[in-house]
Backbone as ProteinMPNN parsed JSONL, in Angstrom:
{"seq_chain_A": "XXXXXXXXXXXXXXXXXXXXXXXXXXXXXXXXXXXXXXXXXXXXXXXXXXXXXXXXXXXXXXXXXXXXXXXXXXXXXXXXXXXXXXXXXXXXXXXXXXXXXXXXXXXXXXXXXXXXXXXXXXXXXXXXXXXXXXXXXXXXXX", "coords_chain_A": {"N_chain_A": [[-54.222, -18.39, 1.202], [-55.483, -21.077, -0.507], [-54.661, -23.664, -2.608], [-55.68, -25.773, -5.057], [-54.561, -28.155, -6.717], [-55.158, -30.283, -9.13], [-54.979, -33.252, -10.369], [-51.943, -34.279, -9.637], [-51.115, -36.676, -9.035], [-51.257, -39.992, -10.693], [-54.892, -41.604, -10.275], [-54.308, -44.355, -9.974], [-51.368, -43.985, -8.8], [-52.071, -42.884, -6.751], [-53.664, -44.658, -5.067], [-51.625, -46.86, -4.773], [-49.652, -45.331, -2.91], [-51.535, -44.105, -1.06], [-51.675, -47.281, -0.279], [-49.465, -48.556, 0.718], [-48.574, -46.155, 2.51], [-50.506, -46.736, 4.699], [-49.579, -49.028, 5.604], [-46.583, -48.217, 6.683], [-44.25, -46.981, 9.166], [-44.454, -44.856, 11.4], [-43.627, -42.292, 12.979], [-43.418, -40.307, 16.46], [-44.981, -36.872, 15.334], [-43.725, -34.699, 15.881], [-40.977, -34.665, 16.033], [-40.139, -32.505, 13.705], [-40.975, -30.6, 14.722], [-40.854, -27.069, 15.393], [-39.993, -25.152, 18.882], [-42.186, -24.225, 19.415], [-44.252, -24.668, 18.183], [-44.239, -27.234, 18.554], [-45.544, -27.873, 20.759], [-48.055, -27.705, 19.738], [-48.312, -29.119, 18.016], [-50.086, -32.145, 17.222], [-49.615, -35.256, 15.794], [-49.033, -38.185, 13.724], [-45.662, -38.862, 11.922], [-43.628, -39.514, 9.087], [-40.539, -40.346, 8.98], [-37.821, -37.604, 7.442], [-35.97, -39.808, 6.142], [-36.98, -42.252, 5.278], [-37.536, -44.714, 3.36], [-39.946, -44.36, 2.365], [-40.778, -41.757, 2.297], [-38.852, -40.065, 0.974], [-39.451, -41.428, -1.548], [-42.273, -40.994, -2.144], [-41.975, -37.992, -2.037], [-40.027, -36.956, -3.38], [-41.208, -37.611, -6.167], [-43.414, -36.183, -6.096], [-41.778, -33.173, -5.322], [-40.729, -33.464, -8.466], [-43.062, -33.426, -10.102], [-44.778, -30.892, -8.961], [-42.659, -28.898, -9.659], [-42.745, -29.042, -12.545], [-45.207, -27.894, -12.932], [-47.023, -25.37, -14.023], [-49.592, -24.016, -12.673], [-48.453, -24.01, -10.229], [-45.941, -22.994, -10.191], [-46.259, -20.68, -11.02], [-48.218, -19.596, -9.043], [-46.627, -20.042, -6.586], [-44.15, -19.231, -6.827], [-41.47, -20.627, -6.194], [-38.173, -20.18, -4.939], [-36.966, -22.086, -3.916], [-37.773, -25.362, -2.688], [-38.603, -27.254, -0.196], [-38.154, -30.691, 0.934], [-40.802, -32.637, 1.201], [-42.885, -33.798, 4.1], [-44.451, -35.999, 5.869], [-47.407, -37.055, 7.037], [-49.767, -37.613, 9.268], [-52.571, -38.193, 10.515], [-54.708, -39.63, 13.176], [-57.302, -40.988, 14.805], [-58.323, -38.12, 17.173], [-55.851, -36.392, 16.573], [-54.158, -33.346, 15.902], [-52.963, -30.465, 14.303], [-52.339, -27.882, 16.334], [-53.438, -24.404, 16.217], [-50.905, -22.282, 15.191], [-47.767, -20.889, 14.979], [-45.571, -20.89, 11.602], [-42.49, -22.508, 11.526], [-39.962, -19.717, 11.174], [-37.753, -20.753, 9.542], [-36.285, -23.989, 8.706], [-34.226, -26.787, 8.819], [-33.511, -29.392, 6.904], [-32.752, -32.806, 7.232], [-31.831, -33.169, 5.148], [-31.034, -31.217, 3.134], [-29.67, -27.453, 3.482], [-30.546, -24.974, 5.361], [-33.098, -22.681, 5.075], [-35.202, -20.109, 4.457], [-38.756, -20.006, 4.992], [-41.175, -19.221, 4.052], [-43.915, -19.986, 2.45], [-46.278, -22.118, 2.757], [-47.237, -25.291, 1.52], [-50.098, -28.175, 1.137], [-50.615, -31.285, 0.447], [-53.574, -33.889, 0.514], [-54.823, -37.301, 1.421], [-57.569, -38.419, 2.401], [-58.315, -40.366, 4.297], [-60.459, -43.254, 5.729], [-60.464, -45.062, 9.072], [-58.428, -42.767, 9.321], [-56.756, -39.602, 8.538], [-54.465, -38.732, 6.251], [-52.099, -36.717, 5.758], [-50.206, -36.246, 2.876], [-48.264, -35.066, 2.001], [-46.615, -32.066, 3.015], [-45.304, -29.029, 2.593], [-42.635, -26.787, 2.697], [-41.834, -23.686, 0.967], [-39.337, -21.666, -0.348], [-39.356, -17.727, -0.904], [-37.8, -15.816, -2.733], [-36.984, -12.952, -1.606], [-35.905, -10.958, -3.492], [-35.267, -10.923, -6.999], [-33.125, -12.704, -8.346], [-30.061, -11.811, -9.514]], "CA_chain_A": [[-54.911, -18.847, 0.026], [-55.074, -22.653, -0.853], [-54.553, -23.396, -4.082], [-56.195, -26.854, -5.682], [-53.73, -28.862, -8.164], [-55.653, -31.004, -9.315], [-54.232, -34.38, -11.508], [-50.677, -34.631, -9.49], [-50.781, -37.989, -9.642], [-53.064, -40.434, -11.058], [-55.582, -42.632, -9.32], [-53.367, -45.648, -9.701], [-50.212, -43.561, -7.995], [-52.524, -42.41, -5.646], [-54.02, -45.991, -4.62], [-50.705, -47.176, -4.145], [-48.903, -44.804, -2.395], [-52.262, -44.619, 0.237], [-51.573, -48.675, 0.291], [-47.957, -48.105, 1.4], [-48.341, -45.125, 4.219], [-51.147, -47.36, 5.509], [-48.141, -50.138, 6.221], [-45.852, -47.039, 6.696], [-44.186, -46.858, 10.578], [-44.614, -43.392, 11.44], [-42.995, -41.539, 14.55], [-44.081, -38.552, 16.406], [-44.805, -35.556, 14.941], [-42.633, -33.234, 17.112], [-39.599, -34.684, 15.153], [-39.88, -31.751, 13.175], [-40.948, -29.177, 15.048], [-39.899, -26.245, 16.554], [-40.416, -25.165, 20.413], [-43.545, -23.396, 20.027], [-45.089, -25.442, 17.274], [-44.571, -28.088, 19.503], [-47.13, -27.459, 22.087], [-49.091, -27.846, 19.163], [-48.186, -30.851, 17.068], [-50.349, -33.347, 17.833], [-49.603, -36.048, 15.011], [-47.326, -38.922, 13.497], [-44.957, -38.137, 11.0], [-42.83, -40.528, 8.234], [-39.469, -39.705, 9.308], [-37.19, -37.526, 6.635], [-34.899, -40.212, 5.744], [-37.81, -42.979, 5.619], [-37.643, -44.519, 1.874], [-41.406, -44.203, 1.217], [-41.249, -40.492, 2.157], [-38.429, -40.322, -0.031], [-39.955, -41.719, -3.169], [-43.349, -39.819, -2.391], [-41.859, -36.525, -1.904], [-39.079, -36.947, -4.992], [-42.46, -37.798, -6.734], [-44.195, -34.897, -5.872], [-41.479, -32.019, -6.45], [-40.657, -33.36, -9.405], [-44.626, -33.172, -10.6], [-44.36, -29.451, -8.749], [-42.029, -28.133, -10.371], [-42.783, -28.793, -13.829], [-46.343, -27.39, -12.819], [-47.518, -24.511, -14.403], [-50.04, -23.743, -11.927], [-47.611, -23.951, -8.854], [-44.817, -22.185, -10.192], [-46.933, -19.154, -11.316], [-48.553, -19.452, -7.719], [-45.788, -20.15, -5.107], [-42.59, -18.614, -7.16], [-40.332, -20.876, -5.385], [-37.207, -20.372, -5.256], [-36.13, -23.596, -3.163], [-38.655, -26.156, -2.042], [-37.633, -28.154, 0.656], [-38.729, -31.72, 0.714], [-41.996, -32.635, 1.921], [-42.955, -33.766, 5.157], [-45.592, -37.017, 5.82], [-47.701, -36.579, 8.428], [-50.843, -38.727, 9.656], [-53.641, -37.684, 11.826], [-55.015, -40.619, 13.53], [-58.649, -40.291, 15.952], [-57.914, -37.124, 18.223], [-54.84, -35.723, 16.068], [-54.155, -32.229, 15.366], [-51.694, -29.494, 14.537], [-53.308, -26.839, 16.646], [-53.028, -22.811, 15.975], [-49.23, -22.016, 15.977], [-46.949, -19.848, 13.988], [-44.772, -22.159, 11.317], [-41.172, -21.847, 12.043], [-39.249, -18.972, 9.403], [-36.546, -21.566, 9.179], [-36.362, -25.366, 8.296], [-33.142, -27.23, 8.154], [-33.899, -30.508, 6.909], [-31.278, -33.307, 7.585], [-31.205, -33.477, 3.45], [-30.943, -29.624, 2.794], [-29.188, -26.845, 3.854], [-31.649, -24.433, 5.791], [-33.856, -21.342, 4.187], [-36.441, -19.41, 5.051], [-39.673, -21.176, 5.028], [-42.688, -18.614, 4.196], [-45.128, -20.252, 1.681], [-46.561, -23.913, 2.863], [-48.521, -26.216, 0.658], [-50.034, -29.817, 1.76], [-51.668, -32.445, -0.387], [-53.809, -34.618, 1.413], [-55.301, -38.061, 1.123], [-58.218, -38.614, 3.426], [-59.301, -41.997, 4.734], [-61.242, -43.591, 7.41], [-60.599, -43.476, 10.553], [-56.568, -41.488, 9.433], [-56.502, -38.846, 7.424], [-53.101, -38.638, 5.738], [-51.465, -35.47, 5.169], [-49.3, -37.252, 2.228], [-47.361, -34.061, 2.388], [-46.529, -30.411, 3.624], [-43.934, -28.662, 2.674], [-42.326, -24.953, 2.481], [-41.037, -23.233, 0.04], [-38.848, -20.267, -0.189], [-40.182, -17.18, -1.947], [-36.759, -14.659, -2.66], [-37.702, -11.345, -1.662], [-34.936, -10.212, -4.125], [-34.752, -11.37, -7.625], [-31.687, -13.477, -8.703], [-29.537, -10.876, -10.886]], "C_chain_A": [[-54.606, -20.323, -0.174], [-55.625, -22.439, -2.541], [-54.548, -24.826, -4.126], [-55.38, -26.844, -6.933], [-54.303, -30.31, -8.704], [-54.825, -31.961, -10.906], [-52.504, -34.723, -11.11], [-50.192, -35.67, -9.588], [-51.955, -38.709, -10.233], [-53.753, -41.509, -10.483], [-54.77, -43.868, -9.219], [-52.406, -45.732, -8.402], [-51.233, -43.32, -6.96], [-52.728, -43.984, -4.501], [-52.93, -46.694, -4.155], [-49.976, -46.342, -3.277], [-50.01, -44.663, -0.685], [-51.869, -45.889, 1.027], [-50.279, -48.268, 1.246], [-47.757, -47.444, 2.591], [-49.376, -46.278, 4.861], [-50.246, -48.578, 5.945], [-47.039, -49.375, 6.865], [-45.487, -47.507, 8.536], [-44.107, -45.608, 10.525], [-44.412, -43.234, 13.011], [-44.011, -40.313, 14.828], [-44.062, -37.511, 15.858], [-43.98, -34.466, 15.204], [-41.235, -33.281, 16.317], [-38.577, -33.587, 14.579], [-40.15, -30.149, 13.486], [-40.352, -28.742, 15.803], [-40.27, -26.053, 18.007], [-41.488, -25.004, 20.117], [-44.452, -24.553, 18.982], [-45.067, -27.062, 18.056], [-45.208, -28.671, 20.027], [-47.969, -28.194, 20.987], [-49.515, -28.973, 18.227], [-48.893, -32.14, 17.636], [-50.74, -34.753, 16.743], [-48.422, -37.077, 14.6], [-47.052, -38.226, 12.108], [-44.122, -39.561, 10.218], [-41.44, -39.689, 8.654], [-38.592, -39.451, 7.93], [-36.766, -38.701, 5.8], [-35.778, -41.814, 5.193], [-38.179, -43.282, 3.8], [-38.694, -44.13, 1.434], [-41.645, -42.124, 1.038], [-40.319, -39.724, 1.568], [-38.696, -39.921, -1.452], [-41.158, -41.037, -3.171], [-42.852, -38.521, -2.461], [-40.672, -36.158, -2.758], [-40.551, -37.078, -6.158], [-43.075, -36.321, -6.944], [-43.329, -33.336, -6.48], [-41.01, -31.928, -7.688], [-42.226, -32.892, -10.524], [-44.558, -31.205, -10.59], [-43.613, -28.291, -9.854], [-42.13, -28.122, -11.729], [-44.243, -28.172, -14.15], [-46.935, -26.073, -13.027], [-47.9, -23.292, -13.295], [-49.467, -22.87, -10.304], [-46.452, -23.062, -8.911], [-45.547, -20.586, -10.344], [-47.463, -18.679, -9.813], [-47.921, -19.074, -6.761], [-44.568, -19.395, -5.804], [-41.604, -18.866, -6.903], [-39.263, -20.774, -5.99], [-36.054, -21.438, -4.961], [-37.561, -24.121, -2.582], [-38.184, -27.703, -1.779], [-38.85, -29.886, 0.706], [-39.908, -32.193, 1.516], [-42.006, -33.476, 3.201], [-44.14, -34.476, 5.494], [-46.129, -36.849, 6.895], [-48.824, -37.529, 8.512], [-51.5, -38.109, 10.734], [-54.388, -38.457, 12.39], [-56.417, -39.516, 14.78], [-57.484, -39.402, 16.805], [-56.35, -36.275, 17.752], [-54.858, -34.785, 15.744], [-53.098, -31.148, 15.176], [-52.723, -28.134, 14.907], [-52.781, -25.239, 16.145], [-51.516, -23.115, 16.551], [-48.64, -21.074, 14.461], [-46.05, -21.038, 13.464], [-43.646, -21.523, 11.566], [-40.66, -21.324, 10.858], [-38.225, -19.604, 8.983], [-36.63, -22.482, 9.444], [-35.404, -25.622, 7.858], [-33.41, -28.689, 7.637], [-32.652, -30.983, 6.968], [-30.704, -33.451, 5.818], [-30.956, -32.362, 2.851], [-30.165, -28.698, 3.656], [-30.488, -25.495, 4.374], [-32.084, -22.984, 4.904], [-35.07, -21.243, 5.059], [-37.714, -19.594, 3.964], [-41.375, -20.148, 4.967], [-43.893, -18.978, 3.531], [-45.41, -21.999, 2.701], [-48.05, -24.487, 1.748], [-48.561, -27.556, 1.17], [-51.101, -30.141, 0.253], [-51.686, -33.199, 0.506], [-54.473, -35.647, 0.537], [-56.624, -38.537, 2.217], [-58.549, -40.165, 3.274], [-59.49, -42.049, 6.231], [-60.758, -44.689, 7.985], [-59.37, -42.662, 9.659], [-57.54, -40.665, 8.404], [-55.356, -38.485, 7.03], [-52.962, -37.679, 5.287], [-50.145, -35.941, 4.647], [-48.028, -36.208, 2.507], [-47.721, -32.618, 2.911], [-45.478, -30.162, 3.476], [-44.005, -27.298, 2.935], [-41.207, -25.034, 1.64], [-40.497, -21.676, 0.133], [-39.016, -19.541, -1.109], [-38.886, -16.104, -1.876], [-37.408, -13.463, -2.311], [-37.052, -10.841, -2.715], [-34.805, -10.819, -5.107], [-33.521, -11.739, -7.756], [-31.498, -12.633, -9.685], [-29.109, -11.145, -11.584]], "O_chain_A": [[-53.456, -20.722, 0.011], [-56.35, -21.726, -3.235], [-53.685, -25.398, -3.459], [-55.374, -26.027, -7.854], [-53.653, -31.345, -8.556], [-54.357, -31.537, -11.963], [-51.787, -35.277, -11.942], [-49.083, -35.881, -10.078], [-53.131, -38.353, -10.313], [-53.038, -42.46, -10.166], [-54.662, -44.329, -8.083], [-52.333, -46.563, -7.496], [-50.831, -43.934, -5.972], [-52.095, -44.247, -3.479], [-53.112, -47.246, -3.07], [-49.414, -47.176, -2.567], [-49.593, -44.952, 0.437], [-51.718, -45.967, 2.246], [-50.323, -47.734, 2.354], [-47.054, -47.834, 3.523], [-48.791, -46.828, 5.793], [-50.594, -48.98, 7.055], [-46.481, -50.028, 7.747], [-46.276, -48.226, 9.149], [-43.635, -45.138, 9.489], [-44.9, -43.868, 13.946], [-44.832, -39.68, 14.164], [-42.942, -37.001, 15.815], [-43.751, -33.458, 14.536], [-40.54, -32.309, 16.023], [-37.355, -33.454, 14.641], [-39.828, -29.084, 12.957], [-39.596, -29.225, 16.646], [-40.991, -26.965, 18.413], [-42.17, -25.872, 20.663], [-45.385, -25.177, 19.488], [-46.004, -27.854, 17.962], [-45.506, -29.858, 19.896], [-48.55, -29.234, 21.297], [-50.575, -29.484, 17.866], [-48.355, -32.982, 18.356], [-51.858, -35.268, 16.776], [-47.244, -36.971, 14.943], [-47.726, -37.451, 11.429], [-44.062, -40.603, 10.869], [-41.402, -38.459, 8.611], [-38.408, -40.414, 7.186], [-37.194, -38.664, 4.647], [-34.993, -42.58, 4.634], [-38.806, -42.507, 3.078], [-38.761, -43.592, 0.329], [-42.26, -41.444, 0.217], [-40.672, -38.548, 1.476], [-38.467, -38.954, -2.178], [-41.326, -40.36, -4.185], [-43.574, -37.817, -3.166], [-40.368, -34.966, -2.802], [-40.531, -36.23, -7.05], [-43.079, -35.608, -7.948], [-43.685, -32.603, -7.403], [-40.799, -30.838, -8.222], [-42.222, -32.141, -11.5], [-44.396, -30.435, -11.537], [-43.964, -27.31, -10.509], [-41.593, -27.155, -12.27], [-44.566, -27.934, -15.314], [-47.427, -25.609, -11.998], [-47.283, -22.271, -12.993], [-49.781, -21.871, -9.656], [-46.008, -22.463, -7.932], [-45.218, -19.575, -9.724], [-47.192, -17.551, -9.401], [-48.225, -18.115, -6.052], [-43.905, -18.834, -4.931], [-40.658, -18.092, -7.053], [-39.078, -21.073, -7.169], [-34.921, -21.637, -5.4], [-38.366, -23.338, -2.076], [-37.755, -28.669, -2.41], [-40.065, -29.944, 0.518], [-39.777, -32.02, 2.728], [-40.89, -33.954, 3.404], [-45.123, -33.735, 5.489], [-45.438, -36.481, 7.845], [-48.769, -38.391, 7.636], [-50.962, -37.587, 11.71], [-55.465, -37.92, 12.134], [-56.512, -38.378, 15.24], [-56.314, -39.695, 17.055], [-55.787, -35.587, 18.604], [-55.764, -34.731, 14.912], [-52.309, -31.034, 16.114], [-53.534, -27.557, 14.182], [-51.637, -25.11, 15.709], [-51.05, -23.692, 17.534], [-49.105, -20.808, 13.353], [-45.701, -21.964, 14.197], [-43.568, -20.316, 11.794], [-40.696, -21.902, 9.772], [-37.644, -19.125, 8.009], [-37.097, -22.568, 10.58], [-35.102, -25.159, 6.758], [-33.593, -29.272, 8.706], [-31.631, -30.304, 6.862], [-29.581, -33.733, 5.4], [-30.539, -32.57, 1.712], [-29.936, -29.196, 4.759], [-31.318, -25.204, 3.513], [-31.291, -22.395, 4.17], [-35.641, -21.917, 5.917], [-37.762, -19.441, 2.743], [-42.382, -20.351, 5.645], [-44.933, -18.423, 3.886], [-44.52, -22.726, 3.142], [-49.203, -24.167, 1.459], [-47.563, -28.151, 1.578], [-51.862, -29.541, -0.506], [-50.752, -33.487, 1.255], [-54.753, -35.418, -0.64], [-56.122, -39.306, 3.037], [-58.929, -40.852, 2.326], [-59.11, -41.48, 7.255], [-60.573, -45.546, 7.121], [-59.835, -41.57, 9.332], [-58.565, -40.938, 7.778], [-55.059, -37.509, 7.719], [-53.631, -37.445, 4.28], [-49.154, -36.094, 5.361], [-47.009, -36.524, 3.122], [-48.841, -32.169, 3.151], [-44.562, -30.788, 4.011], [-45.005, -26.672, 3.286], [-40.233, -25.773, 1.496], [-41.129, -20.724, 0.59], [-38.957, -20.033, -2.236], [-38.917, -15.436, -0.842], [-38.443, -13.111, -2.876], [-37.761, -9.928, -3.139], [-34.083, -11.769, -4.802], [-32.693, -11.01, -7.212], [-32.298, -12.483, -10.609], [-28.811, -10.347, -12.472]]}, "name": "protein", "num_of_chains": 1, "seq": "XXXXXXXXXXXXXXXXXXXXXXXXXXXXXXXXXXXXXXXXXXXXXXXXXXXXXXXXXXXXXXXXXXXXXXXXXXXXXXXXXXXXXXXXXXXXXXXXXXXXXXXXXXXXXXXXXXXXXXXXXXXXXXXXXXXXXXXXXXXXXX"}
């Protein structure tokens, strides 16, 4: 199911934060994936530690989480920090299974079953500003 949040940021934040990744250095995609997703990654990526992806993706789960919408939706119980990505002519993340576990170098690892992206499209890229996963407890907290 995709689920439209519409108003996360506002055209201003948006306009700048496009300006910015479009200056952005961005690595390979693979960075973050696993073996099999691999094969399939065919994009750049803002690396974790990379201030702009950072301040966009502190941006974002703070918005998230105070989000009505998203919390009633996804139920997270941990949502791990998002994940910049860029699709330049001929880029793609092809069919693949996501991996059930994500350690990020800023988190301690969990199991990774919901994903949500917000995107920004432009021409030629299309910017996948983020993607994350979030962990959904199977087991209420007692």
């Amino acid at each position: 199911m995709l689920l439209h949040i519409p108003g996360l940021f506002a055209k201003e934040e948006v306009r700048r934060i496009r300006e910015a990744l479009e200056q952005a250095d961005w690595a390979d995609g693979k960075i973050t994936a696993g073996y099999q997703s691999a094969k399939a990654k065919h994009n750049l990526q803002l690396p974790e530690g990379h201030p702009l992806a950072k301040e966009v993706g502190a941006a974002m789960l703070e918005r998230l989480w105070k989000n009505p919408l998203f919390m009633s939706a996804a139920l997270p119980h941990k949502v791990f920090p998002p994940l910049l990505n860029c699709y330049t002519a001929g880029g793609s993340f092809d069919f693949h299974i996501d991996n059930a576990v994500r350690q990020p170098k800023t988190a301690s690892s969990g199991c990774a079953p919901i994903c949500r992206q917000r995107c920004f499209s432009a021409s030629p890229r299309t910017m996948t500003v983020a993607s994350w996963k979030s962990r959904t407890p199977s087991v209420p907290n007692g």
